[in-house]
PDB file of C-alpha atoms in Angstrom:
ATOM      1  CA  ILE A   1    -100.860 -23.080 -32.739  1.00  0.00           C
ATOM      2  CA  VAL A   2    -101.001 -26.873 -32.458  1.00  0.00           C
ATOM      3  CA  LEU A   3     -99.022 -27.125 -29.206  1.00  0.00           C
ATOM      4  CA  ARG A   4    -101.090 -24.401 -27.548  1.00  0.00           C
ATOM      5  CA  SER A   5    -104.270 -26.257 -28.505  1.00  0.00           C
ATOM      6  CA  TYR A   6    -103.149 -29.140 -26.298  1.00  0.00           C
ATOM      7  CA  GLN A   7    -102.675 -26.722 -23.404  1.00  0.00           C
ATOM      8  CA  ASP A   8    -106.116 -25.109 -23.787  1.00  0.00           C
ATOM      9  CA  PRO A   9    -108.384 -27.176 -26.037  1.00  0.00           C
ATOM     10  CA  LYS A  10    -111.592 -25.394 -25.007  1.00  0.00           C
ATOM     11  CA  GLU A  11    -110.223 -21.974 -25.919  1.00  0.00           C
ATOM     12  CA  THR A  12    -109.064 -23.471 -29.232  1.00  0.00           C
ATOM     13  CA  PHE A  13    -112.582 -24.672 -30.109  1.00  0.00           C
ATOM     14  CA  ASP A  14    -114.184 -21.490 -28.755  1.00  0.00           C
ATOM     15  CA  THR A  15    -111.924 -19.384 -30.971  1.00  0.00           C
ATOM     16  CA  ASN A  16    -111.668 -21.406 -34.166  1.00  0.00           C
ATOM     17  CA  LEU A  17    -115.191 -22.830 -34.250  1.00  0.00           C
ATOM     18  CA  GLY A  18    -117.141 -20.362 -32.091  1.00  0.00           C
ATOM     19  CA  GLY A  19    -115.375 -17.359 -33.600  1.00  0.00           C
ATOM     20  CA  THR A  20    -116.119 -18.576 -37.112  1.00  0.00           C
ATOM     21  CA  VAL A  21    -119.802 -19.079 -36.254  1.00  0.00           C
ATOM     22  CA  ASN A  22    -119.909 -15.513 -34.899  1.00  0.00           C
ATOM     23  CA  VAL A  23    -118.662 -14.225 -38.259  1.00  0.00           C
ATOM     24  CA  LEU A  24    -121.155 -16.418 -40.122  1.00  0.00           C
ATOM     25  CA  GLU A  25    -123.999 -15.151 -37.929  1.00  0.00           C
ATOM     26  CA  ALA A  26    -123.010 -11.554 -38.659  1.00  0.00           C
ATOM     27  CA  LEU A  27    -123.106 -12.368 -42.371  1.00  0.00           C
ATOM     28  CA  ARG A  28    -126.475 -14.151 -42.073  1.00  0.00           C
ATOM     29  CA  GLN A  29    -128.060 -11.131 -40.413  1.00  0.00           C
ATOM     30  CA  SER A  30    -126.581  -8.645 -42.868  1.00  0.00           C
ATOM     31  CA  LYS A  31    -128.784  -7.303 -45.670  1.00  0.00           C
ATOM     32  CA  ASP A  32    -125.926  -5.714 -47.568  1.00  0.00           C
ATOM     33  CA  LYS A  33    -123.953  -7.184 -50.426  1.00  0.00           C
ATOM     34  CA  CYS A  34    -120.820  -8.787 -49.023  1.00  0.00           C
ATOM     35  CA  THR A  35    -118.089 -11.183 -50.103  1.00  0.00           C
ATOM     36  CA  ALA A  36    -116.472 -13.260 -47.362  1.00  0.00           C
ATOM     37  CA  ILE A  37    -113.284 -15.296 -47.693  1.00  0.00           C
ATOM     38  CA  ILE A  38    -112.920 -17.357 -44.507  1.00  0.00           C
ATOM     39  CA  ILE A  39    -109.479 -18.831 -43.864  1.00  0.00           C
ATOM     40  CA  THR A  40    -109.089 -22.097 -41.973  1.00  0.00           C
ATOM     41  CA  SER A  41    -105.989 -24.285 -42.350  1.00  0.00           C
ATOM     42  CA  ASP A  42    -104.436 -27.162 -44.273  1.00  0.00           C
ATOM     43  CA  LYS A  43    -104.702 -29.068 -40.987  1.00  0.00           C
ATOM     44  CA  CYS A  44    -108.491 -29.305 -41.407  1.00  0.00           C
ATOM     45  CA  TYR A  45    -107.953 -32.522 -43.375  1.00  0.00           C
ATOM     46  CA  GLU A  46    -107.873 -35.965 -41.773  1.00  0.00           C
ATOM     47  CA  ASN A  47    -104.136 -36.419 -42.181  1.00  0.00           C
ATOM     48  CA  VAL A  48    -103.013 -39.979 -42.927  1.00  0.00           C
ATOM     49  CA  GLU A  49     -99.576 -38.714 -44.058  1.00  0.00           C
ATOM     50  CA  TRP A  50     -99.766 -40.003 -47.598  1.00  0.00           C
ATOM     51  CA  GLU A  51     -97.290 -38.634 -50.113  1.00  0.00           C
ATOM     52  CA  TYR A  52     -99.757 -36.795 -52.358  1.00  0.00           C
ATOM     53  CA  GLY A  53    -101.635 -33.597 -51.657  1.00  0.00           C
ATOM     54  CA  TYR A  54    -105.066 -33.355 -50.076  1.00  0.00           C
ATOM     55  CA  ARG A  55    -107.899 -32.183 -52.297  1.00  0.00           C
ATOM     56  CA  GLU A  56    -110.835 -30.032 -51.265  1.00  0.00           C
ATOM     57  CA  ALA A  57    -113.176 -33.041 -51.359  1.00  0.00           C
ATOM     58  CA  ASP A  58    -111.024 -35.189 -49.053  1.00  0.00           C
ATOM     59  CA  SER A  59    -112.178 -36.065 -45.539  1.00  0.00           C
ATOM     60  CA  LEU A  60    -111.993 -33.457 -42.787  1.00  0.00           C
ATOM     61  CA  GLY A  61    -110.743 -34.316 -39.313  1.00  0.00           C
ATOM     62  CA  GLY A  62    -107.923 -33.930 -36.842  1.00  0.00           C
ATOM     63  CA  LYS A  63    -105.984 -35.814 -34.186  1.00  0.00           C
ATOM     64  CA  ASP A  64    -105.266 -32.677 -32.143  1.00  0.00           C
ATOM     65  CA  PRO A  65    -107.625 -29.915 -30.903  1.00  0.00           C
ATOM     66  CA  TYR A  66    -106.248 -27.347 -33.357  1.00  0.00           C
ATOM     67  CA  SER A  67    -106.794 -29.531 -36.436  1.00  0.00           C
ATOM     68  CA  ALA A  68    -110.175 -30.754 -35.232  1.00  0.00           C
ATOM     69  CA  SER A  69    -111.352 -27.202 -34.507  1.00  0.00           C
ATOM     70  CA  LYS A  70    -110.393 -26.141 -38.042  1.00  0.00           C
ATOM     71  CA  ALA A  71    -112.310 -29.102 -39.472  1.00  0.00           C
ATOM     72  CA  CYS A  72    -115.312 -28.093 -37.361  1.00  0.00           C
ATOM     73  CA  ALA A  73    -115.051 -24.547 -38.707  1.00  0.00           C
ATOM     74  CA  GLU A  74    -115.129 -25.883 -42.270  1.00  0.00           C
ATOM     75  CA  ILE A  75    -118.252 -27.912 -41.512  1.00  0.00           C
ATOM     76  CA  ALA A  76    -119.929 -24.820 -40.034  1.00  0.00           C
ATOM     77  CA  ILE A  77    -118.991 -22.730 -43.089  1.00  0.00           C
ATOM     78  CA  SER A  78    -120.435 -25.355 -45.410  1.00  0.00           C
ATOM     79  CA  ALA A  79    -123.651 -25.620 -43.387  1.00  0.00           C
ATOM     80  CA  TYR A  80    -124.213 -21.841 -43.402  1.00  0.00           C
ATOM     81  CA  ALA A  81    -123.350 -21.582 -47.080  1.00  0.00           C
ATOM     82  CA  ARG A  82    -125.846 -24.258 -48.078  1.00  0.00           C
ATOM     83  CA  SER A  83    -128.541 -23.075 -45.656  1.00  0.00           C
ATOM     84  CA  PHE A  84    -128.401 -19.289 -46.024  1.00  0.00           C
ATOM     85  CA  PHE A  85    -126.046 -18.096 -48.765  1.00  0.00           C
ATOM     86  CA  ASN A  86    -127.519 -19.487 -51.988  1.00  0.00           C
ATOM     87  CA  SER A  87    -127.198 -17.919 -55.445  1.00  0.00           C
ATOM     88  CA  ALA A  88    -129.951 -15.369 -54.670  1.00  0.00           C
ATOM     89  CA  SER A  89    -128.287 -14.168 -51.469  1.00  0.00           C
ATOM     90  CA  PRO A  90    -126.306 -10.900 -51.495  1.00  0.00           C
ATOM     91  CA  ILE A  91    -123.725 -12.733 -49.367  1.00  0.00           C
ATOM     92  CA  LYS A  92    -121.079 -14.681 -51.286  1.00  0.00           C
ATOM     93  CA  ILE A  93    -118.797 -16.935 -49.282  1.00  0.00           C
ATOM     94  CA  SER A  94    -115.853 -19.258 -49.778  1.00  0.00           C
ATOM     95  CA  SER A  95    -113.419 -21.044 -47.456  1.00  0.00           C
ATOM     96  CA  VAL A  96    -109.695 -21.232 -48.138  1.00  0.00           C
ATOM     97  CA  ARG A  97    -106.988 -23.496 -46.784  1.00  0.00           C
ATOM     98  CA  ALA A  98    -103.238 -22.957 -46.596  1.00  0.00           C
ATOM     99  CA  GLY A  99    -100.474 -23.814 -44.195  1.00  0.00           C
ATOM    100  CA  ASN A 100     -96.792 -23.624 -43.300  1.00  0.00           C
ATOM    101  CA  VAL A 101     -96.680 -19.964 -44.180  1.00  0.00           C
ATOM    102  CA  ILE A 102     -93.436 -18.108 -43.492  1.00  0.00           C
ATOM    103  CA  GLY A 103     -92.387 -14.486 -43.938  1.00  0.00           C
ATOM    104  CA  GLY A 104     -91.099 -11.413 -42.181  1.00  0.00           C
ATOM    105  CA  GLY A 105     -92.910 -10.089 -39.135  1.00  0.00           C
ATOM    106  CA  ASP A 106     -93.949 -13.443 -37.678  1.00  0.00           C
ATOM    107  CA  TRP A 107     -93.181 -13.527 -33.941  1.00  0.00           C
ATOM    108  CA  ALA A 108     -95.493 -16.363 -32.847  1.00  0.00           C
ATOM    109  CA  GLU A 109     -94.335 -18.943 -30.309  1.00  0.00           C
ATOM    110  CA  ASN A 110     -93.563 -22.535 -31.318  1.00  0.00           C
ATOM    111  CA  ARG A 111     -93.197 -21.700 -35.002  1.00  0.00           C
ATOM    112  CA  ILE A 112     -89.971 -22.695 -36.672  1.00  0.00           C
ATOM    113  CA  ILE A 113     -88.907 -19.399 -38.290  1.00  0.00           C
ATOM    114  CA  PRO A 114     -89.625 -17.133 -35.276  1.00  0.00           C
ATOM    115  CA  ASP A 115     -87.919 -19.706 -33.028  1.00  0.00           C
ATOM    116  CA  CYS A 116     -84.847 -19.613 -35.278  1.00  0.00           C
ATOM    117  CA  ILE A 117     -84.719 -15.837 -35.402  1.00  0.00           C
ATOM    118  CA  ARG A 118     -85.135 -15.348 -31.648  1.00  0.00           C
ATOM    119  CA  ALA A 119     -82.404 -17.869 -30.861  1.00  0.00           C
ATOM    120  CA  TRP A 120     -79.927 -16.578 -33.432  1.00  0.00           C
ATOM    121  CA  ALA A 121     -80.557 -12.920 -32.588  1.00  0.00           C
ATOM    122  CA  ALA A 122     -79.751 -13.724 -28.941  1.00  0.00           C
ATOM    123  CA  GLY A 123     -76.734 -15.858 -29.851  1.00  0.00           C
ATOM    124  CA  GLU A 124     -78.392 -18.919 -28.342  1.00  0.00           C
ATOM    125  CA  ARG A 125     -78.594 -22.537 -29.471  1.00  0.00           C
ATOM    126  CA  LEU A 126     -81.791 -23.271 -31.373  1.00  0.00           C
ATOM    127  CA  VAL A 127     -84.039 -26.052 -30.035  1.00  0.00           C
ATOM    128  CA  ILE A 128     -86.198 -27.840 -32.611  1.00  0.00           C
ATOM    129  CA  ARG A 129     -88.735 -30.646 -32.351  1.00  0.00           C
ATOM    130  CA  SER A 130     -88.800 -32.493 -35.662  1.00  0.00           C
ATOM    131  CA  PRO A 131     -85.855 -31.853 -38.012  1.00  0.00           C
ATOM    132  CA  HIS A 132     -86.995 -34.523 -40.476  1.00  0.00           C
ATOM    133  CA  ALA A 133     -90.641 -33.423 -40.672  1.00  0.00           C
ATOM    134  CA  THR A 134     -91.457 -32.359 -44.234  1.00  0.00           C
ATOM    135  CA  ARG A 135     -93.588 -29.326 -45.024  1.00  0.00           C
ATOM    136  CA  PRO A 136     -94.583 -27.347 -48.140  1.00  0.00           C
ATOM    137  CA  TRP A 137     -93.112 -23.987 -47.140  1.00  0.00           C
ATOM    138  CA  GLN A 138     -94.669 -20.921 -48.733  1.00  0.00           C
ATOM    139  CA  HIS A 139     -94.221 -17.198 -48.305  1.00  0.00           C
ATOM    140  CA  VAL A 140     -97.205 -15.426 -46.779  1.00  0.00           C
ATOM    141  CA  LEU A 141     -97.772 -13.382 -49.955  1.00  0.00           C
ATOM    142  CA  GLU A 142     -98.545 -16.558 -51.922  1.00  0.00           C
ATOM    143  CA  PRO A 143    -101.847 -17.561 -50.290  1.00  0.00           C
ATOM    144  CA  LEU A 144    -102.769 -13.884 -49.841  1.00  0.00           C
ATOM    145  CA  SER A 145    -102.610 -13.384 -53.602  1.00  0.00           C
ATOM    146  CA  GLY A 146    -104.933 -16.379 -53.970  1.00  0.00           C
ATOM    147  CA  TYR A 147    -107.377 -15.148 -51.328  1.00  0.00           C
ATOM    148  CA  LEU A 148    -107.599 -11.725 -52.980  1.00  0.00           C
ATOM    149  CA  ALA A 149    -107.986 -13.214 -56.454  1.00  0.00           C
ATOM    150  CA  LEU A 150    -110.810 -15.471 -55.264  1.00  0.00           C
ATOM    151  CA  GLY A 151    -112.469 -12.595 -53.416  1.00  0.00           C
ATOM    152  CA  GLN A 152    -112.415 -10.420 -56.533  1.00  0.00           C
ATOM    153  CA  LEU A 153    -113.887 -13.122 -58.775  1.00  0.00           C
ATOM    154  CA  LEU A 154    -116.552 -13.964 -56.204  1.00  0.00           C
ATOM    155  CA  SER A 155    -117.460 -10.305 -55.754  1.00  0.00           C
ATOM    156  CA  GLU A 156    -117.736  -9.837 -59.523  1.00  0.00           C
ATOM    157  CA  GLY A 157    -120.266 -12.661 -59.692  1.00  0.00           C
ATOM    158  CA  GLU A 158    -118.112 -15.350 -61.234  1.00  0.00           C
ATOM    159  CA  PRO A 159    -120.426 -18.391 -61.455  1.00  0.00           C
ATOM    160  CA  ASN A 160    -119.809 -21.631 -59.565  1.00  0.00           C
ATOM    161  CA  LEU A 161    -117.482 -20.131 -56.946  1.00  0.00           C
ATOM    162  CA  ASN A 162    -119.991 -19.369 -54.190  1.00  0.00           C
ATOM    163  CA  SER A 163    -119.815 -21.839 -51.279  1.00  0.00           C
ATOM    164  CA  GLU A 164    -116.705 -23.479 -52.713  1.00  0.00           C
ATOM    165  CA  SER A 165    -113.458 -24.302 -50.866  1.00  0.00           C
ATOM    166  CA  PHE A 166    -109.961 -23.794 -52.267  1.00  0.00           C
ATOM    167  CA  ASN A 167    -106.453 -24.894 -51.350  1.00  0.00           C
ATOM    168  CA  PHE A 168    -103.526 -22.520 -51.823  1.00  0.00           C
ATOM    169  CA  GLY A 169    -100.089 -24.070 -51.556  1.00  0.00           C
ATOM    170  CA  PRO A 170     -96.591 -23.757 -52.990  1.00  0.00           C
ATOM    171  CA  SER A 171     -94.931 -25.559 -55.880  1.00  0.00           C
ATOM    172  CA  ALA A 172     -93.491 -29.019 -55.330  1.00  0.00           C
ATOM    173  CA  ASP A 173     -89.900 -27.763 -55.035  1.00  0.00           C
ATOM    174  CA  THR A 174     -90.689 -26.051 -51.714  1.00  0.00           C
ATOM    175  CA  VAL A 175     -91.537 -29.324 -49.950  1.00  0.00           C
ATOM    176  CA  LYS A 176     -88.467 -29.638 -47.721  1.00  0.00           C
ATOM    177  CA  PRO A 177     -87.522 -31.062 -44.309  1.00  0.00           C
ATOM    178  CA  VAL A 178     -87.270 -28.670 -41.375  1.00  0.00           C
ATOM    179  CA  SER A 179     -83.492 -29.197 -41.298  1.00  0.00           C
ATOM    180  CA  VAL A 180     -83.095 -27.899 -44.865  1.00  0.00           C
ATOM    181  CA  LEU A 181     -85.234 -24.856 -44.100  1.00  0.00           C
ATOM    182  CA  ILE A 182     -83.035 -24.026 -41.100  1.00  0.00           C
ATOM    183  CA  GLU A 183     -79.813 -24.459 -43.068  1.00  0.00           C
ATOM    184  CA  LYS A 184     -80.993 -22.083 -45.797  1.00  0.00           C
ATOM    185  CA  MET A 185     -82.297 -19.519 -43.323  1.00  0.00           C
ATOM    186  CA  ALA A 186     -78.991 -19.640 -41.439  1.00  0.00           C
ATOM    187  CA  SER A 187     -77.175 -18.203 -44.449  1.00  0.00           C
ATOM    188  CA  PHE A 188     -78.619 -14.787 -43.514  1.00  0.00           C
ATOM    189  CA  TRP A 189     -76.975 -14.831 -40.060  1.00  0.00           C
ATOM    190  CA  LYS A 190     -73.410 -14.501 -38.806  1.00  0.00           C
ATOM    191  CA  THR A 191     -74.091 -15.732 -35.265  1.00  0.00           C
ATOM    192  CA  THR A 192     -74.257 -19.328 -34.061  1.00  0.00           C
ATOM    193  CA  LYS A 193     -76.487 -21.563 -36.146  1.00  0.00           C
ATOM    194  CA  GLU A 194     -76.260 -24.765 -34.129  1.00  0.00           C
ATOM    195  CA  TRP A 195     -79.368 -26.548 -32.965  1.00  0.00           C
ATOM    196  CA  GLU A 196     -80.436 -29.398 -30.738  1.00  0.00           C
ATOM    197  CA  ILE A 197     -83.410 -31.702 -30.907  1.00  0.00           C
ATOM    198  CA  GLN A 198     -85.960 -31.746 -28.104  1.00  0.00           C
ATOM    199  CA  GLU A 199     -88.616 -34.392 -28.585  1.00  0.00           C
ATOM    200  CA  PHE A 200     -92.242 -33.693 -27.696  1.00  0.00           C
ATOM    201  CA  SER A 201     -93.402 -37.299 -27.755  1.00  0.00           C
ATOM    202  CA  LYS A 202     -96.369 -36.649 -25.466  1.00  0.00           C
ATOM    203  CA  HIS A 203     -98.458 -35.204 -28.278  1.00  0.00           C
ATOM    204  CA  HIS A 204     -98.942 -36.100 -31.926  1.00  0.00           C
ATOM    205  CA  GLU A 205     -97.493 -33.841 -34.615  1.00  0.00           C
ATOM    206  CA  ALA A 206     -97.784 -34.548 -38.342  1.00  0.00           C
ATOM    207  CA  GLY A 207     -94.658 -35.651 -40.178  1.00  0.00           C
ATOM    208  CA  LEU A 208     -95.943 -35.014 -43.707  1.00  0.00           C
ATOM    209  CA  LEU A 209     -98.704 -32.728 -44.937  1.00  0.00           C
ATOM    210  CA  LYS A 210     -99.240 -31.048 -48.293  1.00  0.00           C
ATOM    211  CA  LEU A 211    -102.083 -29.758 -50.428  1.00  0.00           C
ATOM    212  CA  CYS A 212    -103.236 -30.321 -53.991  1.00  0.00           C
ATOM    213  CA  CYS A 213    -103.923 -26.902 -55.550  1.00  0.00           C
ATOM    214  CA  ASP A 214    -105.227 -28.081 -58.928  1.00  0.00           C
ATOM    215  CA  LYS A 215    -108.659 -26.601 -58.238  1.00  0.00           C
ATOM    216  CA  ALA A 216    -107.274 -23.091 -57.683  1.00  0.00           C
ATOM    217  CA  ILE A 217    -105.012 -23.442 -60.721  1.00  0.00           C
ATOM    218  CA  HIS A 218    -107.814 -24.494 -63.079  1.00  0.00           C
ATOM    219  CA  ARG A 219    -110.770 -22.578 -61.638  1.00  0.00           C
ATOM    220  CA  LEU A 220    -109.043 -19.330 -60.628  1.00  0.00           C
ATOM    221  CA  GLY A 221    -105.977 -19.200 -62.856  1.00  0.00           C
ATOM    222  CA  TRP A 222    -103.850 -18.920 -59.723  1.00  0.00           C
ATOM    223  CA  ARG A 223    -100.505 -20.565 -59.096  1.00  0.00           C
ATOM    224  CA  PRO A 224     -97.561 -19.854 -56.781  1.00  0.00           C
ATOM    225  CA  THR A 225     -94.988 -17.255 -57.819  1.00  0.00           C
ATOM    226  CA  LEU A 226     -91.912 -18.045 -55.700  1.00  0.00           C
ATOM    227  CA  ASN A 227     -89.617 -21.057 -55.686  1.00  0.00           C
ATOM    228  CA  PHE A 228     -87.976 -22.332 -52.495  1.00  0.00           C
ATOM    229  CA  ALA A 229     -84.861 -20.159 -52.807  1.00  0.00           C
ATOM    230  CA  GLN A 230     -86.957 -17.033 -53.344  1.00  0.00           C
ATOM    231  CA  THR A 231     -89.228 -17.940 -50.425  1.00  0.00           C
ATOM    232  CA  ILE A 232     -86.213 -18.198 -48.119  1.00  0.00           C
ATOM    233  CA  GLU A 233     -84.685 -15.000 -49.512  1.00  0.00           C
ATOM    234  CA  PHE A 234     -87.864 -12.984 -48.967  1.00  0.00           C
ATOM    235  CA  THR A 235     -88.127 -14.282 -45.394  1.00  0.00           C
ATOM    236  CA  GLY A 236     -84.483 -14.253 -44.357  1.00  0.00           C
ATOM    237  CA  SER A 237     -83.736 -10.832 -45.810  1.00  0.00           C
ATOM    238  CA  TRP A 238     -86.677  -9.278 -43.916  1.00  0.00           C
ATOM    239  CA  TYR A 239     -85.390 -10.470 -40.534  1.00  0.00           C
ATOM    240  CA  ASN A 240     -81.824  -9.590 -41.494  1.00  0.00           C
ATOM    241  CA  GLU A 241     -82.963  -6.055 -42.254  1.00  0.00           C
ATOM    242  CA  PHE A 242     -84.914  -5.844 -38.992  1.00  0.00           C
ATOM    243  CA  TYR A 243     -82.041  -6.969 -36.772  1.00  0.00           C
ATOM    244  CA  HIS A 244     -78.954  -5.714 -38.598  1.00  0.00           C
ATOM    245  CA  ASN A 245     -79.966  -2.344 -40.062  1.00  0.00           C
ATOM    246  CA  LYS A 246     -80.253   0.209 -37.271  1.00  0.00           C
ATOM    247  CA  ASN A 247     -81.964   2.688 -39.617  1.00  0.00           C
ATOM    248  CA  ALA A 248     -84.410   0.181 -41.074  1.00  0.00           C
ATOM    249  CA  ASP A 249     -87.868   1.367 -42.064  1.00  0.00           C
ATOM    250  CA  MET A 250     -89.717  -1.943 -41.986  1.00  0.00           C
ATOM    251  CA  ILE A 251     -92.957  -0.561 -43.444  1.00  0.00           C
ATOM    252  CA  SER A 252     -91.063   0.640 -46.509  1.00  0.00           C
ATOM    253  CA  TYR A 253     -89.061  -2.579 -46.674  1.00  0.00           C
ATOM    254  CA  THR A 254     -92.206  -4.705 -46.465  1.00  0.00           C
ATOM    255  CA  THR A 255     -93.885  -2.593 -49.148  1.00  0.00           C
ATOM    256  CA  SER A 256     -90.857  -3.067 -51.389  1.00  0.00           C
ATOM    257  CA  GLN A 257     -91.131  -6.841 -50.956  1.00  0.00           C
ATOM    258  CA  ILE A 258     -94.806  -6.741 -51.918  1.00  0.00           C
ATOM    259  CA  LYS A 259     -93.941  -4.738 -55.051  1.00  0.00           C
ATOM    260  CA  GLN A 260     -91.142  -7.175 -55.880  1.00  0.00           C
ATOM    261  CA  TYR A 261     -93.544 -10.087 -55.470  1.00  0.00           C
ATOM    262  CA  ILE A 262     -96.098  -8.478 -57.775  1.00  0.00           C
ATOM    263  CA  SER A 263     -93.386  -7.748 -60.341  1.00  0.00           C
ATOM    264  CA  LEU A 264     -92.303 -11.395 -60.311  1.00  0.00           C
ATOM    265  CA  ALA A 265     -95.926 -12.512 -60.746  1.00  0.00           C
ATOM    266  CA  GLN A 266     -96.387 -10.102 -63.661  1.00  0.00           C
ATOM    267  CA  SER A 267     -93.249 -11.443 -65.332  1.00  0.00           C
ATOM    268  CA  GLN A 268     -94.884 -14.883 -65.191  1.00  0.00           C
ATOM    269  CA  ASN A 269     -98.156 -13.494 -66.659  1.00  0.00           C
ATOM    270  CA  LEU A 270    -100.234 -14.641 -63.701  1.00  0.00           C
ATOM    271  CA  PRO A 271    -103.870 -13.534 -64.282  1.00  0.00           C
ATOM    272  CA  TRP A 272    -104.450 -12.015 -60.819  1.00  0.00           C
ATOM    273  CA  CYS A 273    -101.820  -9.302 -61.293  1.00  0.00           C
ATOM    274  CA  LEU A 274    -102.328  -8.373 -64.963  1.00  0.00           C
TER     275      LEU A 274
END
């Protein structure tokens, strides 16, 4: 989490860079056939807050320890891929980038949806940092479908995918301010939905960040399945079920959402689910 990276920058680099290198070392020493999809973040890009999406070839960087550590991880992945995992290697590798993922079961601190749910469930006033910050919100199943599709193609030996990086993001209609996200999520709750703004001016936080997913669309045949309303419905209904149904079976409910997502993708003839 970005705010936690300010509190403990060394642990952030040790985890995001050092942890990634540990995985890469395990792959380098392996003699078995293996396909590795390594996930970093949309924040690996040097964010200048322009209005169009970042492409895989754009500059890496970061103003905060979290973003910088993700950029470092991408550089390490690229170095290992070009040094050790060539076309003759049994190891096939690709890095993937996504961000602003929402969905049921997220309880992390300093993330907008869990913060909303915790406050509303307790009948408390929600405190938010940046109501006007714009993000491309996507349900967690969206990038996962892309990761799995890429992994399958890479494992099957699809040419020109090894050592490549891919963005996975939502459609343009999901790019909304934080305030709009909160208003739509609030429709699933009967308790207080008021909020107050608490500025965190000490540290930088991006106001605008989105990805260009043309590469995944053209090279993998992948594209997002859900629009903004569906993304909110999938997320809000999960938490509503968790808190308001005393007999809820959340494993079954989550499985039903996955099946519903696949059904929607099939109705759109998306290649990964046919």
